[in-house]
Amino acid sequence: MSRKKTTTVLVATVSIALLATGATAASGATDATSSPRNCGVLFDDFNYQGATDPNLAAHGWNARSEKGGPGVPDAAWPATNVTFTTQNGQKVAQLRATTDGTAAGTTHAELRRTTMNLRNGTYATRVRYTDTPVSGPDGDHINETAFAISPTKFDYDPIYSELDFTEYLPNGGWGETGPINFQTSWHTFRNDPWDARTASSNQAKSFNGWHTYVTQVGNGHVKYYIDGKLTADHTVDMDGNTILPRQDMSFNWNLWFIDLGAHQGTATSEYHQQIDWAYYAKNETVSPTQAQARVTKYRNHETTYADTITNTGSCQNHQPPQH
């Protein structure tokens, strides 16, 4: 499905070396669920005080602050739009986006991983989407997302890699009326004029509330699950090219407006998206049930963060040649 670029390309000013690849788990944390054939895991329960909490950066995350795509041109991406709140006794990350119908009055939000060392394996995250704003008029073309992405260097970059685990448009956009949820696997794209080479699936229904999104990458397939149900199985794009990642990616979530044409009136609308946890198992196929069980085990052991990913020996991610 060809449409305007849906996820931001990480800019060069963001350092990907804030965390050493294969950092050890946080003090007191253990990964009792990993096996000898495993190449490690990443888990985060998002138990932070705010966007400036030093542990957030130390654990390889940051809140975006620079302008740029995707979404409304010239909209701001303030780091303060990423906060951490408590829901049902559990800390969650919260993204905030606002608009009054003008670019100057529009803000987006993104929580992203600054370390790019993720490729094959299993990605899982529990996310809360909302169909309506917490305040202001409804109807905006808002995009609520979770995804993995690599940098791109030029149009039709042959090693560009992106997997959109979920892109939820409660009020539509891109010609859709909504609500609609997409899973998209990328081979490459050209920015201007727009041309995306992808495989894409969708569900035309509401995803308001908490849902668990699991994506398995390997053996020639990218398989997407929502609440344990297989919703998409991608292998190639519309030209027969692989959509499997060809270079390392980061784990990200963002909340942004596709355009401003659907805004009603001049009052400001405010939308929220929440993230309960994130989990990644390198080079391992983990079922949705197993992923949830492992997260529960971490929580039962009061482990809020762990990173045991290794990139040595048989676990090495071979980087493509410079191009």
PDB file of C-alpha atoms in Angstrom:
ATOM      1  CA  MET A   1       0.000   0.000   0.000  1.00  0.00           C
ATOM      2  CA  SER A   2       1.636   3.242  -1.124  1.00  0.00           C
ATOM      3  CA  ARG A   3       1.258   6.131   1.258  1.00  0.00           C
ATOM      4  CA  LYS A   4       3.273   8.934   2.810  1.00  0.00           C
ATOM      5  CA  LYS A   5       6.140   7.873   5.025  1.00  0.00           C
ATOM      6  CA  THR A   6       4.774   6.562   8.281  1.00  0.00           C
ATOM      7  CA  THR A   7       7.769   6.525  10.577  1.00  0.00           C
ATOM      8  CA  THR A   8      10.621   8.856  11.268  1.00  0.00           C
ATOM      9  CA  VAL A   9      14.110   8.071   9.992  1.00  0.00           C
ATOM     10  CA  LEU A  10      16.513   8.438  12.890  1.00  0.00           C
ATOM     11  CA  VAL A  11      18.675  11.484  12.335  1.00  0.00           C
ATOM     12  CA  ALA A  12      22.447  11.425  12.432  1.00  0.00           C
ATOM     13  CA  THR A  13      22.552  13.723  15.451  1.00  0.00           C
ATOM     14  CA  VAL A  14      21.197  10.945  17.639  1.00  0.00           C
ATOM     15  CA  SER A  15      24.135   8.917  18.860  1.00  0.00           C
ATOM     16  CA  ILE A  16      23.727   5.153  18.552  1.00  0.00           C
ATOM     17  CA  ALA A  17      26.592   4.597  20.946  1.00  0.00           C
ATOM     18  CA  LEU A  18      25.007   5.788  24.181  1.00  0.00           C
ATOM     19  CA  LEU A  19      24.858   2.178  25.310  1.00  0.00           C
ATOM     20  CA  ALA A  20      27.492  -0.387  24.444  1.00  0.00           C
ATOM     21  CA  THR A  21      26.085  -3.230  22.407  1.00  0.00           C
ATOM     22  CA  GLY A  22      25.360  -6.184  24.659  1.00  0.00           C
ATOM     23  CA  ALA A  23      25.090  -4.203  27.884  1.00  0.00           C
ATOM     24  CA  THR A  24      24.524  -6.314  30.962  1.00  0.00           C
ATOM     25  CA  ALA A  25      21.303  -6.423  32.890  1.00  0.00           C
ATOM     26  CA  ALA A  26      20.538  -3.826  35.524  1.00  0.00           C
ATOM     27  CA  SER A  27      21.842  -4.475  38.997  1.00  0.00           C
ATOM     28  CA  GLY A  28      20.013  -7.377  40.570  1.00  0.00           C
ATOM     29  CA  ALA A  29      18.351  -8.358  37.290  1.00  0.00           C
ATOM     30  CA  THR A  30      18.576 -11.867  35.941  1.00  0.00           C
ATOM     31  CA  ASP A  31      17.224 -13.445  32.777  1.00  0.00           C
ATOM     32  CA  ALA A  32      16.162 -16.836  34.032  1.00  0.00           C
ATOM     33  CA  THR A  33      14.054 -17.328  30.917  1.00  0.00           C
ATOM     34  CA  SER A  34      16.906 -17.353  28.384  1.00  0.00           C
ATOM     35  CA  SER A  35      18.407 -20.594  27.122  1.00  0.00           C
ATOM     36  CA  PRO A  36      21.975 -21.437  25.951  1.00  0.00           C
ATOM     37  CA  ARG A  37      20.884 -21.207  22.300  1.00  0.00           C
ATOM     38  CA  ASN A  38      19.643 -17.682  22.922  1.00  0.00           C
ATOM     39  CA  CYS A  39      21.505 -14.519  21.908  1.00  0.00           C
ATOM     40  CA  GLY A  40      20.049 -12.487  24.739  1.00  0.00           C
ATOM     41  CA  VAL A  41      17.009 -10.373  25.464  1.00  0.00           C
ATOM     42  CA  LEU A  42      15.969  -6.788  26.051  1.00  0.00           C
ATOM     43  CA  PHE A  43      13.221  -6.018  28.558  1.00  0.00           C
ATOM     44  CA  ASP A  44      11.998  -2.698  29.909  1.00  0.00           C
ATOM     45  CA  ASP A  45       9.084  -2.065  32.254  1.00  0.00           C
ATOM     46  CA  PHE A  46       9.426   1.734  31.785  1.00  0.00           C
ATOM     47  CA  ASN A  47       9.818   2.475  35.460  1.00  0.00           C
ATOM     48  CA  TYR A  48      11.248   5.996  35.062  1.00  0.00           C
ATOM     49  CA  GLN A  49      10.628   9.408  36.593  1.00  0.00           C
ATOM     50  CA  GLY A  50      10.553  11.377  33.351  1.00  0.00           C
ATOM     51  CA  ALA A  51      12.274  12.173  30.068  1.00  0.00           C
ATOM     52  CA  THR A  52      15.308  13.576  31.908  1.00  0.00           C
ATOM     53  CA  ASP A  53      15.689  10.580  34.254  1.00  0.00           C
ATOM     54  CA  PRO A  54      19.373   9.589  33.824  1.00  0.00           C
ATOM     55  CA  ASN A  55      18.394   5.914  33.897  1.00  0.00           C
ATOM     56  CA  LEU A  56      16.352   6.395  30.726  1.00  0.00           C
ATOM     57  CA  ALA A  57      19.461   7.404  28.778  1.00  0.00           C
ATOM     58  CA  ALA A  58      21.631   4.864  30.581  1.00  0.00           C
ATOM     59  CA  HIS A  59      19.259   2.124  29.463  1.00  0.00           C
ATOM     60  CA  GLY A  60      19.435   3.236  25.841  1.00  0.00           C
ATOM     61  CA  TRP A  61      16.278   5.352  25.349  1.00  0.00           C
ATOM     62  CA  ASN A  62      15.474   8.986  24.758  1.00  0.00           C
ATOM     63  CA  ALA A  63      12.548  11.303  24.124  1.00  0.00           C
ATOM     64  CA  ARG A  64      12.782  12.951  20.728  1.00  0.00           C
ATOM     65  CA  SER A  65      13.170  16.732  20.677  1.00  0.00           C
ATOM     66  CA  GLU A  66      14.140  17.698  17.086  1.00  0.00           C
ATOM     67  CA  LYS A  67      11.704  18.697  14.363  1.00  0.00           C
ATOM     68  CA  GLY A  68      11.199  16.722  11.161  1.00  0.00           C
ATOM     69  CA  GLY A  69       9.058  13.953   9.686  1.00  0.00           C
ATOM     70  CA  PRO A  70       6.804  12.172   9.890  1.00  0.00           C
ATOM     71  CA  GLY A  71       3.573  14.112  10.186  1.00  0.00           C
ATOM     72  CA  VAL A  72       2.758  17.801  10.101  1.00  0.00           C
ATOM     73  CA  PRO A  73       5.688  19.842   8.727  1.00  0.00           C
ATOM     74  CA  ASP A  74       7.209  22.233  11.298  1.00  0.00           C
ATOM     75  CA  ALA A  75       5.344  20.613  14.202  1.00  0.00           C
ATOM     76  CA  ALA A  76       7.338  20.415  17.434  1.00  0.00           C
ATOM     77  CA  TRP A  77       8.483  17.194  19.106  1.00  0.00           C
ATOM     78  CA  PRO A  78       9.098  18.344  22.700  1.00  0.00           C
ATOM     79  CA  ALA A  79      10.779  15.825  24.970  1.00  0.00           C
ATOM     80  CA  THR A  80       8.309  16.882  27.665  1.00  0.00           C
ATOM     81  CA  ASN A  81       5.571  15.154  25.643  1.00  0.00           C
ATOM     82  CA  VAL A  82       7.040  11.874  26.931  1.00  0.00           C
ATOM     83  CA  THR A  83       6.188  11.254  30.580  1.00  0.00           C
ATOM     84  CA  PHE A  84       5.796   8.291  32.926  1.00  0.00           C
ATOM     85  CA  THR A  85       2.638   7.750  34.911  1.00  0.00           C
ATOM     86  CA  THR A  86       1.049   5.032  37.037  1.00  0.00           C
ATOM     87  CA  GLN A  87      -1.835   2.902  35.775  1.00  0.00           C
ATOM     88  CA  ASN A  88      -3.361   0.253  38.050  1.00  0.00           C
ATOM     89  CA  GLY A  89      -0.273   0.380  40.259  1.00  0.00           C
ATOM     90  CA  GLN A  90       2.131  -0.081  37.316  1.00  0.00           C
ATOM     91  CA  LYS A  91       4.424   2.569  35.789  1.00  0.00           C
ATOM     92  CA  VAL A  92       3.829   3.155  32.053  1.00  0.00           C
ATOM     93  CA  ALA A  93       5.326   5.474  29.456  1.00  0.00           C
ATOM     94  CA  GLN A  94       2.902   8.072  28.117  1.00  0.00           C
ATOM     95  CA  LEU A  95       3.092   9.944  24.799  1.00  0.00           C
ATOM     96  CA  ARG A  96       1.176  13.208  24.309  1.00  0.00           C
ATOM     97  CA  ALA A  97       0.251  14.953  21.041  1.00  0.00           C
ATOM     98  CA  THR A  98      -1.701  18.199  20.668  1.00  0.00           C
ATOM     99  CA  THR A  99      -3.064  20.365  17.883  1.00  0.00           C
ATOM    100  CA  ASP A 100      -5.206  23.475  17.427  1.00  0.00           C
ATOM    101  CA  GLY A 101      -5.349  22.918  13.689  1.00  0.00           C
ATOM    102  CA  THR A 102      -2.216  24.908  12.895  1.00  0.00           C
ATOM    103  CA  ALA A 103       1.365  23.709  12.418  1.00  0.00           C
ATOM    104  CA  ALA A 104       2.604  26.180  15.035  1.00  0.00           C
ATOM    105  CA  GLY A 105       0.044  24.810  17.488  1.00  0.00           C
ATOM    106  CA  THR A 106       0.856  21.139  16.867  1.00  0.00           C
ATOM    107  CA  THR A 107       3.130  18.878  18.924  1.00  0.00           C
ATOM    108  CA  HIS A 108       4.072  15.220  18.450  1.00  0.00           C
ATOM    109  CA  ALA A 109       5.855  12.689  20.693  1.00  0.00           C
ATOM    110  CA  GLU A 110       8.341   9.848  20.273  1.00  0.00           C
ATOM    111  CA  LEU A 111      10.073   7.454  22.652  1.00  0.00           C
ATOM    112  CA  ARG A 112      12.957   5.729  20.882  1.00  0.00           C
ATOM    113  CA  ARG A 113      15.880   3.444  21.445  1.00  0.00           C
ATOM    114  CA  THR A 114      19.235   5.056  20.755  1.00  0.00           C
ATOM    115  CA  THR A 115      21.058   1.743  20.437  1.00  0.00           C
ATOM    116  CA  MET A 116      20.509   0.031  17.092  1.00  0.00           C
ATOM    117  CA  ASN A 117      21.325  -3.658  17.553  1.00  0.00           C
ATOM    118  CA  LEU A 118      17.979  -5.380  16.893  1.00  0.00           C
ATOM    119  CA  ARG A 119      17.226  -7.455  13.823  1.00  0.00           C
ATOM    120  CA  ASN A 120      15.930 -11.054  13.749  1.00  0.00           C
ATOM    121  CA  GLY A 121      14.024 -12.556  16.644  1.00  0.00           C
ATOM    122  CA  THR A 122      10.834 -11.607  18.463  1.00  0.00           C
ATOM    123  CA  TYR A 123       9.585  -8.123  19.351  1.00  0.00           C
ATOM    124  CA  ALA A 124       6.735  -7.647  21.818  1.00  0.00           C
ATOM    125  CA  THR A 125       5.084  -4.634  23.438  1.00  0.00           C
ATOM    126  CA  ARG A 126       1.873  -3.853  25.282  1.00  0.00           C
ATOM    127  CA  VAL A 127       0.341  -0.555  24.185  1.00  0.00           C
ATOM    128  CA  ARG A 128      -2.791   1.407  25.009  1.00  0.00           C
ATOM    129  CA  TYR A 129      -4.363   3.300  22.107  1.00  0.00           C
ATOM    130  CA  THR A 130      -7.259   5.742  22.392  1.00  0.00           C
ATOM    131  CA  ASP A 131     -10.059   6.469  19.929  1.00  0.00           C
ATOM    132  CA  THR A 132     -10.826   9.908  21.346  1.00  0.00           C
ATOM    133  CA  PRO A 133      -8.795  12.831  22.715  1.00  0.00           C
ATOM    134  CA  VAL A 134      -8.529  13.401  26.449  1.00  0.00           C
ATOM    135  CA  SER A 135      -9.659  16.967  25.763  1.00  0.00           C
ATOM    136  CA  GLY A 136     -10.766  19.097  22.806  1.00  0.00           C
ATOM    137  CA  PRO A 137     -12.661  18.185  19.626  1.00  0.00           C
ATOM    138  CA  ASP A 138     -12.377  14.695  18.158  1.00  0.00           C
ATOM    139  CA  GLY A 139     -11.757  13.660  14.545  1.00  0.00           C
ATOM    140  CA  ASP A 140      -8.073  14.449  13.965  1.00  0.00           C
ATOM    141  CA  HIS A 141      -5.991  12.209  11.709  1.00  0.00           C
ATOM    142  CA  ILE A 142      -3.792  10.950  14.554  1.00  0.00           C
ATOM    143  CA  ASN A 143      -1.324   8.056  14.108  1.00  0.00           C
ATOM    144  CA  GLU A 144      -0.520   5.839  17.124  1.00  0.00           C
ATOM    145  CA  THR A 145       2.413   3.503  16.530  1.00  0.00           C
ATOM    146  CA  ALA A 146       5.018   0.944  17.596  1.00  0.00           C
ATOM    147  CA  PHE A 147       7.814   0.011  15.170  1.00  0.00           C
ATOM    148  CA  ALA A 148      11.464  -0.898  14.504  1.00  0.00           C
ATOM    149  CA  ILE A 149      13.530   1.149  12.054  1.00  0.00           C
ATOM    150  CA  SER A 150      17.034   1.615  10.622  1.00  0.00           C
ATOM    151  CA  PRO A 151      18.628   4.718   9.103  1.00  0.00           C
ATOM    152  CA  THR A 152      18.377   5.385   5.377  1.00  0.00           C
ATOM    153  CA  LYS A 153      21.018   7.139   3.281  1.00  0.00           C
ATOM    154  CA  PHE A 154      19.313   7.793  -0.055  1.00  0.00           C
ATOM    155  CA  ASP A 155      16.248   7.021  -2.163  1.00  0.00           C
ATOM    156  CA  TYR A 156      15.668   3.290  -2.658  1.00  0.00           C
ATOM    157  CA  ASP A 157      18.388   2.434  -0.155  1.00  0.00           C
ATOM    158  CA  PRO A 158      18.702  -1.371  -0.684  1.00  0.00           C
ATOM    159  CA  ILE A 159      19.363  -2.141   2.980  1.00  0.00           C
ATOM    160  CA  TYR A 160      16.723   0.127   4.493  1.00  0.00           C
ATOM    161  CA  SER A 161      14.837  -1.828   7.146  1.00  0.00           C
ATOM    162  CA  GLU A 162      11.571  -1.027   8.905  1.00  0.00           C
ATOM    163  CA  LEU A 163       8.831  -3.076  10.538  1.00  0.00           C
ATOM    164  CA  ASP A 164       5.651  -1.318  11.646  1.00  0.00           C
ATOM    165  CA  PHE A 165       4.258  -3.629  14.305  1.00  0.00           C
ATOM    166  CA  THR A 166       1.150  -1.477  14.537  1.00  0.00           C
ATOM    167  CA  GLU A 167       0.017   1.877  13.157  1.00  0.00           C
ATOM    168  CA  TYR A 168      -3.424   2.791  14.427  1.00  0.00           C
ATOM    169  CA  LEU A 169      -5.551   5.515  12.823  1.00  0.00           C
ATOM    170  CA  PRO A 170      -8.702   5.840  14.961  1.00  0.00           C
ATOM    171  CA  ASN A 171     -10.088   8.632  12.765  1.00  0.00           C
ATOM    172  CA  GLY A 172      -8.621   7.487   9.473  1.00  0.00           C
ATOM    173  CA  GLY A 173      -6.164   9.234   7.184  1.00  0.00           C
ATOM    174  CA  TRP A 174      -4.304   8.381   3.953  1.00  0.00           C
ATOM    175  CA  GLY A 175      -7.718   8.101   2.291  1.00  0.00           C
ATOM    176  CA  GLU A 176      -9.074   5.713   4.958  1.00  0.00           C
ATOM    177  CA  THR A 177     -12.096   6.586   7.084  1.00  0.00           C
ATOM    178  CA  GLY A 178     -10.962   4.656  10.184  1.00  0.00           C
ATOM    179  CA  PRO A 179     -10.662   3.181  12.604  1.00  0.00           C
ATOM    180  CA  ILE A 180      -7.964   1.088  10.949  1.00  0.00           C
ATOM    181  CA  ASN A 181      -4.750  -0.600  12.091  1.00  0.00           C
ATOM    182  CA  PHE A 182      -1.798  -1.429   9.814  1.00  0.00           C
ATOM    183  CA  GLN A 183       1.160  -3.819   9.927  1.00  0.00           C
ATOM    184  CA  THR A 184       3.759  -2.895   7.289  1.00  0.00           C
ATOM    185  CA  SER A 185       7.080  -4.528   6.361  1.00  0.00           C
ATOM    186  CA  TRP A 186       9.444  -2.427   4.268  1.00  0.00           C
ATOM    187  CA  HIS A 187      11.905  -3.180   1.501  1.00  0.00           C
ATOM    188  CA  THR A 188      12.730   0.428   0.599  1.00  0.00           C
ATOM    189  CA  PHE A 189      11.223   3.767  -0.443  1.00  0.00           C
ATOM    190  CA  ARG A 190      11.731   7.007  -2.343  1.00  0.00           C
ATOM    191  CA  ASN A 191      10.742  10.170  -0.535  1.00  0.00           C
ATOM    192  CA  ASP A 192       9.941  12.554  -3.418  1.00  0.00           C
ATOM    193  CA  PRO A 193       7.919  11.714  -5.372  1.00  0.00           C
ATOM    194  CA  TRP A 194       6.691   9.218  -2.831  1.00  0.00           C
ATOM    195  CA  ASP A 195       7.120   5.528  -3.663  1.00  0.00           C
ATOM    196  CA  ALA A 196       7.116   2.807  -0.988  1.00  0.00           C
ATOM    197  CA  ARG A 197       7.980  -0.841  -1.655  1.00  0.00           C
ATOM    198  CA  THR A 198       6.270  -2.771   1.133  1.00  0.00           C
ATOM    199  CA  ALA A 199       4.017  -5.595   2.222  1.00  0.00           C
ATOM    200  CA  SER A 200       1.059  -4.341   4.269  1.00  0.00           C
ATOM    201  CA  SER A 201      -1.957  -5.775   6.087  1.00  0.00           C
ATOM    202  CA  ASN A 202      -4.713  -4.065   8.048  1.00  0.00           C
ATOM    203  CA  GLN A 203      -7.690  -4.543  10.346  1.00  0.00           C
ATOM    204  CA  ALA A 204     -10.581  -2.092   9.888  1.00  0.00           C
ATOM    205  CA  LYS A 205     -11.829  -1.970  13.485  1.00  0.00           C
ATOM    206  CA  SER A 206     -11.208  -0.208  16.770  1.00  0.00           C
ATOM    207  CA  PHE A 207      -8.115  -0.974  18.818  1.00  0.00           C
ATOM    208  CA  ASN A 208      -9.052   1.343  21.651  1.00  0.00           C
ATOM    209  CA  GLY A 209      -7.550   0.168  24.960  1.00  0.00           C
ATOM    210  CA  TRP A 210      -4.680  -2.133  25.906  1.00  0.00           C
ATOM    211  CA  HIS A 211      -3.417  -4.697  23.379  1.00  0.00           C
ATOM    212  CA  THR A 212      -0.262  -6.820  23.095  1.00  0.00           C
ATOM    213  CA  TYR A 213       1.606  -6.706  19.777  1.00  0.00           C
ATOM    214  CA  VAL A 214       4.127  -9.482  18.997  1.00  0.00           C
ATOM    215  CA  THR A 215       6.246  -9.691  15.837  1.00  0.00           C
ATOM    216  CA  GLN A 216       8.386 -12.710  14.900  1.00  0.00           C
ATOM    217  CA  VAL A 217      11.221 -12.125  12.405  1.00  0.00           C
ATOM    218  CA  GLY A 218      13.114 -15.028  10.820  1.00  0.00           C
ATOM    219  CA  ASN A 219      12.998 -18.086   8.575  1.00  0.00           C
ATOM    220  CA  GLY A 220      12.004 -15.869   5.657  1.00  0.00           C
ATOM    221  CA  HIS A 221       8.893 -14.482   7.374  1.00  0.00           C
ATOM    222  CA  VAL A 222       7.718 -11.524   9.423  1.00  0.00           C
ATOM    223  CA  LYS A 223       4.681 -12.632  11.413  1.00  0.00           C
ATOM    224  CA  TYR A 224       2.495 -10.156  13.296  1.00  0.00           C
ATOM    225  CA  TYR A 225       0.247 -11.094  16.216  1.00  0.00           C
ATOM    226  CA  ILE A 226      -2.279  -8.998  18.122  1.00  0.00           C
ATOM    227  CA  ASP A 227      -3.424 -10.377  21.481  1.00  0.00           C
ATOM    228  CA  GLY A 228      -2.109 -13.794  20.464  1.00  0.00           C
ATOM    229  CA  LYS A 229      -3.875 -13.921  17.080  1.00  0.00           C
ATOM    230  CA  LEU A 230      -1.860 -14.045  13.844  1.00  0.00           C
ATOM    231  CA  THR A 231      -2.910 -11.021  11.777  1.00  0.00           C
ATOM    232  CA  ALA A 232      -0.221 -10.902   9.043  1.00  0.00           C
ATOM    233  CA  ASP A 233       2.560 -13.038   7.553  1.00  0.00           C
ATOM    234  CA  HIS A 234       4.875 -11.128   5.192  1.00  0.00           C
ATOM    235  CA  THR A 235       7.719 -12.489   3.066  1.00  0.00           C
ATOM    236  CA  VAL A 236       8.249 -10.129   0.099  1.00  0.00           C
ATOM    237  CA  ASP A 237       7.093  -6.742  -1.180  1.00  0.00           C
ATOM    238  CA  MET A 238       4.929  -6.196  -4.279  1.00  0.00           C
ATOM    239  CA  ASP A 239       7.989  -6.696  -6.513  1.00  0.00           C
ATOM    240  CA  GLY A 240       9.104  -9.930  -4.862  1.00  0.00           C
ATOM    241  CA  ASN A 241      11.932  -8.325  -2.854  1.00  0.00           C
ATOM    242  CA  THR A 242      12.600  -9.415   0.709  1.00  0.00           C
ATOM    243  CA  ILE A 243      11.089  -7.394   3.536  1.00  0.00           C
ATOM    244  CA  LEU A 244      13.287  -9.040   6.176  1.00  0.00           C
ATOM    245  CA  PRO A 245      15.560  -6.498   7.922  1.00  0.00           C
ATOM    246  CA  ARG A 246      18.971  -6.160   6.250  1.00  0.00           C
ATOM    247  CA  GLN A 247      20.598  -4.010   8.915  1.00  0.00           C
ATOM    248  CA  ASP A 248      20.164  -3.363  12.623  1.00  0.00           C
ATOM    249  CA  MET A 249      17.190  -1.380  13.888  1.00  0.00           C
ATOM    250  CA  SER A 250      15.931   0.380  17.009  1.00  0.00           C
ATOM    251  CA  PHE A 251      12.659  -0.072  18.925  1.00  0.00           C
ATOM    252  CA  ASN A 252      10.345   2.976  18.918  1.00  0.00           C
ATOM    253  CA  TRP A 253       6.866   4.367  19.582  1.00  0.00           C
ATOM    254  CA  ASN A 254       5.440   7.646  18.370  1.00  0.00           C
ATOM    255  CA  LEU A 255       2.211   9.655  18.292  1.00  0.00           C
ATOM    256  CA  TRP A 256       1.670  12.202  15.521  1.00  0.00           C
ATOM    257  CA  PHE A 257      -0.809  13.902  13.218  1.00  0.00           C
ATOM    258  CA  ILE A 258      -0.856  12.833   9.561  1.00  0.00           C
ATOM    259  CA  ASP A 259      -2.357  16.194   8.555  1.00  0.00           C
ATOM    260  CA  LEU A 260      -4.482  19.000   9.987  1.00  0.00           C
ATOM    261  CA  GLY A 261      -7.399  18.939   7.540  1.00  0.00           C
ATOM    262  CA  ALA A 262      -9.696  16.988   9.869  1.00  0.00           C
ATOM    263  CA  HIS A 263      -9.350  19.295  12.898  1.00  0.00           C
ATOM    264  CA  GLN A 264     -12.604  20.872  14.039  1.00  0.00           C
ATOM    265  CA  GLY A 265     -12.591  24.507  15.179  1.00  0.00           C
ATOM    266  CA  THR A 266      -9.698  26.294  16.867  1.00  0.00           C
ATOM    267  CA  ALA A 267      -9.664  24.640  20.309  1.00  0.00           C
ATOM    268  CA  THR A 268      -6.715  22.403  21.144  1.00  0.00           C
ATOM    269  CA  SER A 269      -7.159  18.625  21.068  1.00  0.00           C
ATOM    270  CA  GLU A 270      -4.892  16.425  23.194  1.00  0.00           C
ATOM    271  CA  TYR A 271      -4.310  12.705  22.556  1.00  0.00           C
ATOM    272  CA  HIS A 272      -2.470  10.127  24.672  1.00  0.00           C
ATOM    273  CA  GLN A 273      -0.800   6.771  23.971  1.00  0.00           C
ATOM    274  CA  GLN A 274       0.665   4.549  26.701  1.00  0.00           C
ATOM    275  CA  ILE A 275       3.306   1.799  26.700  1.00  0.00           C
ATOM    276  CA  ASP A 276       3.327  -0.787  29.472  1.00  0.00           C
ATOM    277  CA  TRP A 277       6.471  -2.742  28.542  1.00  0.00           C
ATOM    278  CA  ALA A 278       8.834  -3.769  25.723  1.00  0.00           C
ATOM    279  CA  TYR A 279      10.510  -7.137  25.114  1.00  0.00           C
ATOM    280  CA  TYR A 280      12.882  -8.433  22.432  1.00  0.00           C
ATOM    281  CA  ALA A 281      14.479 -11.892  22.147  1.00  0.00           C
ATOM    282  CA  LYS A 282      17.354 -11.969  19.671  1.00  0.00           C
ATOM    283  CA  ASN A 283      17.350 -14.746  17.040  1.00  0.00           C
ATOM    284  CA  GLU A 284      14.586 -16.598  18.890  1.00  0.00           C
ATOM    285  CA  THR A 285      10.982 -17.311  17.910  1.00  0.00           C
ATOM    286  CA  VAL A 286       8.872 -16.596  20.981  1.00  0.00           C
ATOM    287  CA  SER A 287       5.125 -17.145  20.956  1.00  0.00           C
ATOM    288  CA  PRO A 288       2.797 -14.433  22.293  1.00  0.00           C
ATOM    289  CA  THR A 289       2.003 -16.666  25.275  1.00  0.00           C
ATOM    290  CA  GLN A 290       5.699 -17.194  26.009  1.00  0.00           C
ATOM    291  CA  ALA A 291       6.433 -13.488  25.696  1.00  0.00           C
ATOM    292  CA  GLN A 292       3.738 -12.598  28.215  1.00  0.00           C
ATOM    293  CA  ALA A 293       4.949 -15.334  30.576  1.00  0.00           C
ATOM    294  CA  ARG A 294       8.504 -13.990  30.454  1.00  0.00           C
ATOM    295  CA  VAL A 295       7.334 -10.445  31.160  1.00  0.00           C
ATOM    296  CA  THR A 296       5.283 -11.721  34.092  1.00  0.00           C
ATOM    297  CA  LYS A 297       8.352 -13.552  35.410  1.00  0.00           C
ATOM    298  CA  TYR A 298      10.423 -10.374  35.258  1.00  0.00           C
ATOM    299  CA  ARG A 299       7.751  -8.517  37.175  1.00  0.00           C
ATOM    300  CA  ASN A 300       7.417 -11.267  39.755  1.00  0.00           C
ATOM    301  CA  HIS A 301      11.179 -10.901  40.347  1.00  0.00           C
ATOM    302  CA  GLU A 302      10.834  -7.088  40.456  1.00  0.00           C
ATOM    303  CA  THR A 303      13.142  -6.763  37.434  1.00  0.00           C
ATOM    304  CA  THR A 304      12.324  -3.499  35.671  1.00  0.00           C
ATOM    305  CA  TYR A 305      15.103  -3.590  33.061  1.00  0.00           C
ATOM    306  CA  ALA A 306      17.408  -6.192  31.505  1.00  0.00           C
ATOM    307  CA  ASP A 307      19.704  -6.195  28.480  1.00  0.00           C
ATOM    308  CA  THR A 308      21.682  -9.385  27.812  1.00  0.00           C
ATOM    309  CA  ILE A 309      21.918  -9.068  24.021  1.00  0.00           C
ATOM    310  CA  THR A 310      25.204 -10.304  22.570  1.00  0.00           C
ATOM    311  CA  ASN A 311      26.699  -9.729  19.122  1.00  0.00           C
ATOM    312  CA  THR A 312      29.575 -12.186  19.141  1.00  0.00           C
ATOM    313  CA  GLY A 313      30.173 -15.632  17.688  1.00  0.00           C
ATOM    314  CA  SER A 314      27.066 -17.220  16.223  1.00  0.00           C
ATOM    315  CA  CYS A 315      25.032 -14.288  17.575  1.00  0.00           C
ATOM    316  CA  GLN A 316      26.848 -11.707  15.468  1.00  0.00           C
ATOM    317  CA  ASN A 317      24.720  -9.470  13.257  1.00  0.00           C
ATOM    318  CA  HIS A 318      26.732  -9.219  10.043  1.00  0.00           C
ATOM    319  CA  GLN A 319      26.603  -5.651   8.806  1.00  0.00           C
ATOM    320  CA  PRO A 320      26.114  -4.978   5.081  1.00  0.00           C
ATOM    321  CA  PRO A 321      28.958  -3.334   3.145  1.00  0.00           C
ATOM    322  CA  GLN A 322      29.136   0.461   3.050  1.00  0.00           C
ATOM    323  CA  HIS A 323      27.131   1.961   0.235  1.00  0.00           C
TER     324      HIS A 323
END
